[in-house]
Tab-separated table of C-alpha atoms in Angstrom:
chain	number	residue	atom	x	y	z
A	1	MET	CA	-15.417	8.175	49.069
A	2	ALA	CA	-14.807	11.509	50.844
A	3	VAL	CA	-11.035	11.078	50.486
A	4	THR	CA	-11.430	10.517	46.746
A	5	ILE	CA	-13.599	13.612	46.308
A	6	TRP	CA	-11.259	15.853	48.289
A	7	HIS	CA	-8.257	14.460	46.405
A	8	LEU	CA	-9.983	15.324	43.127
A	9	ILE	CA	-10.783	18.845	44.327
A	10	PHE	CA	-7.149	19.357	45.396
A	11	THR	CA	-5.881	18.027	42.056
A	12	LEU	CA	-8.146	20.331	40.089
A	13	LYS	CA	-7.075	23.354	42.112
A	14	ARG	CA	-3.404	22.472	41.669
A	15	ILE	CA	-3.759	21.986	37.921
A	16	THR	CA	-5.784	25.155	37.495
A	17	SER	CA	-3.300	27.255	39.471
A	18	THR	CA	-0.354	25.777	37.551
A	19	TYR	CA	-1.831	26.872	34.228
A	20	ALA	CA	-3.453	30.117	35.354
A	21	GLY	CA	-2.223	33.092	33.375
A	22	ARG	CA	0.123	31.065	31.171
A	23	GLU	CA	0.157	31.633	27.439
A	24	ALA	CA	2.130	30.134	24.560
A	25	ASP	CA	5.440	31.840	23.847
A	26	ARG	CA	5.396	34.251	20.904
A	27	ARG	CA	8.424	32.500	19.392
A	28	TRP	CA	6.462	29.254	19.373
A	29	GLU	CA	3.577	30.913	17.555
A	30	ASN	CA	5.921	32.475	14.982
A	31	PHE	CA	7.699	29.178	14.403
A	32	ILE	CA	4.498	27.168	13.959
A	33	THR	CA	2.905	29.612	11.514
A	34	ALA	CA	6.146	29.741	9.506
A	35	GLN	CA	6.260	25.943	9.151
A	36	VAL	CA	2.621	24.804	9.036
A	37	ARG	CA	-0.605	26.287	7.670
A	38	ILE	CA	-2.842	26.629	10.725
A	39	LYS	CA	-5.377	29.194	9.501
A	40	GLY	CA	-8.651	27.435	8.730
A	41	ALA	CA	-7.220	23.984	9.561
A	42	THR	CA	-8.825	21.241	11.622
A	43	VAL	CA	-6.305	20.594	14.398
A	44	ALA	CA	-5.995	17.946	17.119
A	45	ASP	CA	-3.935	18.783	20.199
A	46	ILE	CA	-3.124	15.338	21.594
A	47	GLY	CA	-1.946	15.391	25.192
A	48	CYS	CA	-3.395	18.883	25.527
A	49	GLY	CA	-2.904	19.132	29.298
A	50	GLY	CA	-4.250	22.419	30.593
A	51	GLY	CA	-5.121	23.718	27.124
A	52	ILE	CA	-2.412	26.372	26.752
A	53	TYR	CA	-1.506	25.327	23.217
A	54	THR	CA	-5.064	24.335	22.344
A	55	LYS	CA	-6.008	27.958	22.919
A	56	ALA	CA	-2.925	29.217	21.087
A	57	LEU	CA	-3.849	27.169	18.007
A	58	ALA	CA	-7.338	28.664	18.047
A	59	GLN	CA	-5.831	32.148	18.333
A	60	LEU	CA	-3.722	31.342	15.268
A	61	GLN	CA	-7.081	31.063	13.458
A	62	ALA	CA	-7.402	27.289	13.211
A	63	GLY	CA	-10.876	26.385	11.983
A	64	GLN	CA	-11.488	23.824	14.735
A	65	VAL	CA	-9.262	22.562	17.543
A	66	LYS	CA	-9.920	19.340	19.444
A	67	GLY	CA	-7.952	18.885	22.652
A	68	VAL	CA	-7.399	15.276	23.730
A	69	ASP	CA	-6.079	14.110	27.096
A	70	PHE	CA	-6.342	10.941	29.211
A	71	SER	CA	-7.015	12.935	32.411
A	72	ARG	CA	-10.506	14.262	33.129
A	73	ALA	CA	-8.999	16.669	35.662
A	74	MET	CA	-6.732	18.091	32.985
A	75	LEU	CA	-9.626	18.378	30.540
A	76	ASN	CA	-11.679	20.256	33.123
A	77	ALA	CA	-8.789	22.692	33.659
A	78	ALA	CA	-8.332	23.042	29.884
A	79	ALA	CA	-12.024	23.776	29.384
A	80	GLN	CA	-11.781	26.507	32.007
A	81	HIS	CA	-8.663	27.968	30.387
A	82	CYS	CA	-10.299	27.979	26.942
A	83	ALA	CA	-13.763	29.088	28.041
A	84	GLY	CA	-15.472	31.330	25.532
A	85	VAL	CA	-13.533	30.110	22.469
A	86	PRO	CA	-16.209	28.502	20.259
A	87	THR	CA	-13.783	26.719	17.916
A	88	ILE	CA	-12.350	24.564	20.738
A	89	SER	CA	-13.709	21.259	22.051
A	90	PHE	CA	-12.242	18.504	24.205
A	91	ALA	CA	-12.353	14.710	24.322
A	92	LEU	CA	-11.057	11.979	26.608
A	93	GLY	CA	-8.471	9.758	24.938
A	94	SER	CA	-4.875	8.594	25.023
A	95	ALA	CA	-1.909	9.045	22.722
A	96	VAL	CA	-2.292	5.528	21.327
A	97	ALA	CA	-6.109	5.497	21.306
A	98	THR	CA	-7.401	9.036	20.775
A	99	GLU	CA	-10.948	7.918	19.940
A	100	LEU	CA	-10.872	10.445	17.067
A	101	SER	CA	-12.240	9.476	13.666
A	102	GLY	CA	-9.764	8.558	10.949
A	103	GLU	CA	-8.549	11.095	8.382
A	104	THR	CA	-10.224	14.065	10.074
A	105	ALA	CA	-7.311	16.321	11.091
A	106	ASP	CA	-5.215	18.567	8.888
A	107	VAL	CA	-2.689	19.083	11.680
A	108	ILE	CA	-1.865	17.211	14.885
A	109	LEU	CA	0.191	18.715	17.696
A	110	GLU	CA	1.883	16.459	20.259
A	111	ARG	CA	3.738	18.827	22.551
A	112	ALA	CA	5.478	17.643	25.748
A	113	LEU	CA	3.773	14.287	25.283
A	114	ILE	CA	6.228	11.660	24.118
A	115	HIS	CA	8.507	11.756	27.173
A	116	HIS	CA	5.569	10.178	29.029
A	117	LEU	CA	5.657	7.204	26.618
A	118	SER	CA	7.894	4.152	26.665
A	119	ALA	CA	10.140	3.340	23.723
A	120	THR	CA	7.705	0.627	22.610
A	121	GLU	CA	4.756	3.053	22.731
A	122	LEU	CA	6.343	5.684	20.498
A	123	ALA	CA	5.556	4.061	17.155
A	124	ASP	CA	2.012	3.200	18.327
A	125	CYS	CA	1.474	6.860	19.225
A	126	PHE	CA	2.668	7.984	15.798
A	127	ARG	CA	0.626	5.307	14.012
A	128	GLU	CA	-2.470	6.615	15.777
A	129	ALA	CA	-1.628	10.162	14.689
A	130	ARG	CA	-1.167	9.001	11.097
A	131	ARG	CA	-4.560	7.281	11.213
A	132	VAL	CA	-6.274	10.490	12.356
A	133	LEU	CA	-4.489	12.734	9.841
A	134	LYS	CA	-5.943	13.477	6.446
A	135	GLN	CA	-3.830	12.724	3.385
A	136	ASP	CA	-1.026	15.336	3.199
A	137	GLY	CA	-1.719	16.229	6.842
A	138	THR	CA	1.049	17.336	9.194
A	139	LEU	CA	2.173	15.924	12.541
A	140	ILE	CA	4.070	18.293	14.860
A	141	VAL	CA	5.973	16.556	17.668
A	142	GLN	CA	7.675	18.783	20.237
A	143	ASP	CA	9.662	17.561	23.205
A	144	ARG	CA	13.003	17.843	24.915
A	145	THR	CA	15.678	15.272	24.190
A	146	PRO	CA	18.568	14.492	26.551
A	147	ASP	CA	20.744	16.760	24.396
A	148	ASP	CA	18.298	19.639	24.925
A	149	CYS	CA	18.150	19.215	28.689
A	150	LEU	CA	21.876	18.695	29.213
A	151	LEU	CA	23.000	21.865	27.467
A	152	PRO	CA	25.287	23.934	29.727
A	153	GLY	CA	23.557	26.101	32.292
A	154	GLY	CA	23.333	29.849	31.756
A	155	LYS	CA	21.426	32.872	32.938
A	156	GLU	CA	18.459	31.804	30.783
A	157	HIS	CA	18.981	28.040	30.512
A	158	LEU	CA	18.582	27.386	34.224
A	159	ARG	CA	17.843	23.691	33.790
A	160	GLY	CA	21.446	23.073	32.791
A	161	HIS	CA	22.569	24.022	36.294
A	162	PHE	CA	20.567	21.126	37.789
A	163	PHE	CA	23.004	18.608	36.311
A	164	GLU	CA	26.113	20.616	37.107
A	165	LYS	CA	25.209	20.709	40.798
A	166	PHE	CA	23.788	17.182	41.016
A	167	PRO	CA	25.361	14.977	38.280
A	168	GLN	CA	23.345	11.980	39.503
A	169	LEU	CA	20.304	13.555	37.845
A	170	THR	CA	21.905	13.137	34.413
A	171	ASP	CA	21.279	9.394	34.076
A	172	ILE	CA	17.708	9.822	35.308
A	173	GLU	CA	17.047	12.514	32.700
A	174	ILE	CA	18.570	10.419	29.920
A	175	ARG	CA	16.454	7.399	30.862
A	176	ARG	CA	13.182	9.342	30.869
A	177	ARG	CA	13.638	11.066	27.510
A	178	HIS	CA	13.913	9.856	23.930
A	179	SER	CA	16.840	10.719	21.701
A	180	ALA	CA	16.162	12.581	18.468
A	181	GLU	CA	17.267	9.529	16.515
A	182	SER	CA	14.846	7.184	18.313
A	183	VAL	CA	11.944	9.571	17.694
A	184	GLU	CA	12.763	9.727	14.002
A	185	ALA	CA	13.073	5.949	13.784
A	186	ALA	CA	9.637	5.566	15.398
A	187	LEU	CA	8.127	8.108	12.985
A	188	ARG	CA	9.512	6.154	10.033
A	189	GLU	CA	8.245	2.895	11.523
A	190	ALA	CA	4.777	4.474	11.764
A	191	GLY	CA	4.841	5.390	8.070
A	192	PHE	CA	6.102	8.991	8.107
A	193	ASN	CA	8.818	9.071	5.473
A	194	HIS	CA	9.295	12.846	5.269
A	195	VAL	CA	10.484	14.162	8.643
A	196	GLN	CA	12.232	17.439	9.430
A	197	ARG	CA	13.973	18.274	12.710
A	198	PHE	CA	14.150	21.783	14.176
A	199	TYR	CA	15.363	23.378	17.416
A	200	LEU	CA	13.303	25.997	19.219
A	201	TRP	CA	14.055	28.085	22.303
A	202	GLU	CA	10.962	29.003	24.310
A	203	THR	CA	10.591	31.215	27.347
A	204	ARG	CA	9.387	28.908	30.111
A	205	LYS	CA	8.535	31.703	32.501
A	206	ARG	CA	9.299	35.332	33.284
A	207	TYR	CA	10.056	35.970	36.950
A	208	THR	CA	9.798	39.394	38.556
A	209	SER	CA	12.862	38.579	40.658
A	210	PHE	CA	15.279	35.790	41.510
A	211	ALA	CA	13.417	35.480	44.799
A	212	ASP	CA	10.267	34.709	42.780
A	213	PHE	CA	12.154	32.056	40.807
A	214	ARG	CA	13.509	30.551	44.013
A	215	ILE	CA	9.986	30.051	45.383
A	216	ASP	CA	8.943	28.386	42.121
A	217	LEU	CA	12.041	26.174	42.102
A	218	LEU	CA	11.698	25.021	45.716
A	219	ALA	CA	8.071	24.089	44.999
A	220	ARG	CA	9.389	21.966	42.088
A	221	THR	CA	6.625	23.465	39.920
A	222	GLY	CA	6.536	21.622	36.609
A	223	ARG	CA	9.878	19.971	37.398
A	224	SER	CA	9.169	16.357	38.295
A	225	LEU	CA	12.870	15.484	38.012
A	226	LEU	CA	13.572	17.552	41.125
A	227	HIS	CA	11.529	15.202	43.295
A	228	GLU	CA	14.717	13.106	43.205
A	229	LEU	CA	16.262	15.730	45.522
A	230	CYS	CA	15.454	16.306	49.180
A	231	ASP	CA	14.509	19.745	50.508
A	232	THR	CA	18.032	20.437	51.753
A	233	GLU	CA	19.459	19.644	48.321
A	234	MET	CA	16.844	21.920	46.752
A	235	GLU	CA	18.020	24.779	48.954
A	236	GLU	CA	21.582	24.055	47.836
A	237	LEU	CA	20.472	24.043	44.187
A	238	ALA	CA	18.771	27.428	44.533
A	239	GLY	CA	21.921	28.900	46.063
A	240	TYR	CA	24.089	27.349	43.356
A	241	ILE	CA	21.949	28.767	40.545
A	242	GLN	CA	22.016	32.235	42.099
A	243	GLN	CA	25.792	32.034	42.418
A	244	ARG	CA	26.253	30.811	38.843
A	245	THR	CA	23.915	33.395	37.317
A	246	GLY	CA	25.063	36.255	39.530
A	247	CYS	CA	21.452	37.376	40.016
A	248	ALA	CA	20.487	39.638	42.892
A	249	ASP	CA	17.363	38.701	44.847
A	250	ASP	CA	15.377	41.526	43.227
A	251	GLU	CA	16.682	41.020	39.676
A	252	PRO	CA	14.173	39.872	37.002
A	253	LEU	CA	14.838	36.499	35.389
A	254	TYR	CA	13.771	34.906	32.114
A	255	GLU	CA	13.922	31.109	32.072
A	256	GLN	CA	14.247	29.421	28.683
A	257	ASP	CA	14.286	25.826	27.477
A	258	ARG	CA	15.427	24.384	24.173
A	259	TRP	CA	13.029	22.010	22.466
A	260	THR	CA	13.359	19.680	19.522
A	261	VAL	CA	10.488	19.852	17.035
A	262	TRP	CA	9.810	17.231	14.382
A	263	ILE	CA	7.457	18.013	11.496
A	264	ALA	CA	6.258	14.935	9.628
A	265	LYS	CA	3.969	14.797	6.592
A	266	LYS	CA	1.488	12.044	5.767
A	267	HIS	CA	1.905	11.105	2.120
């Protein structure tokens, strides 16, 4: 029992520290408000994680935001992150069984969720979202496809350098992500007949220096793919990225990722 309790405490601390101080990117906020009416809407953030985007939706003046996640530890961290925002609440549930009442949400956000689902679970996830949406409601799905991740590396798109240095990671990344076409097929199978696809660049993190980025990289923070590499290979990757970007140790760095966003309407 003691091991379980201490493991839970460690997990909560890790989750809380990972999300501490993080906010949604301004470009994300501008994109969402340009595409979807959030002000006054009832919104469900399914797969809310640490509550970063739950809070952002509330700050965009949503009427009510319900964050849903399958992890109690995540929900505890999200509640801490969103403390003091009266329009936010949280509930335990999964992508395919949210436990939310039918036809209650004007908007549903599923950000960085679907890459955790198998190909057979995709349509079930979208069917559940359609059940929860009101008539004429909007589903926003945001994730990275293999095409997003495998874009060439650059001074901002640092992820691209992972696959240049270690090509064996490419097949792993392709297997764990859904193609844009498979997502759209699953949306249609779930009953969404009007689907638009967009591309969005977001700042993942601003680093005060390359040395700061290197610490974050070697810790594999938020980069589960890099657990495929040993510590020696991680050191090699850090050196490779510095060489390719030409960054000095004390030079600031802005890491960006490209995302695919699908906006689907319930008619």
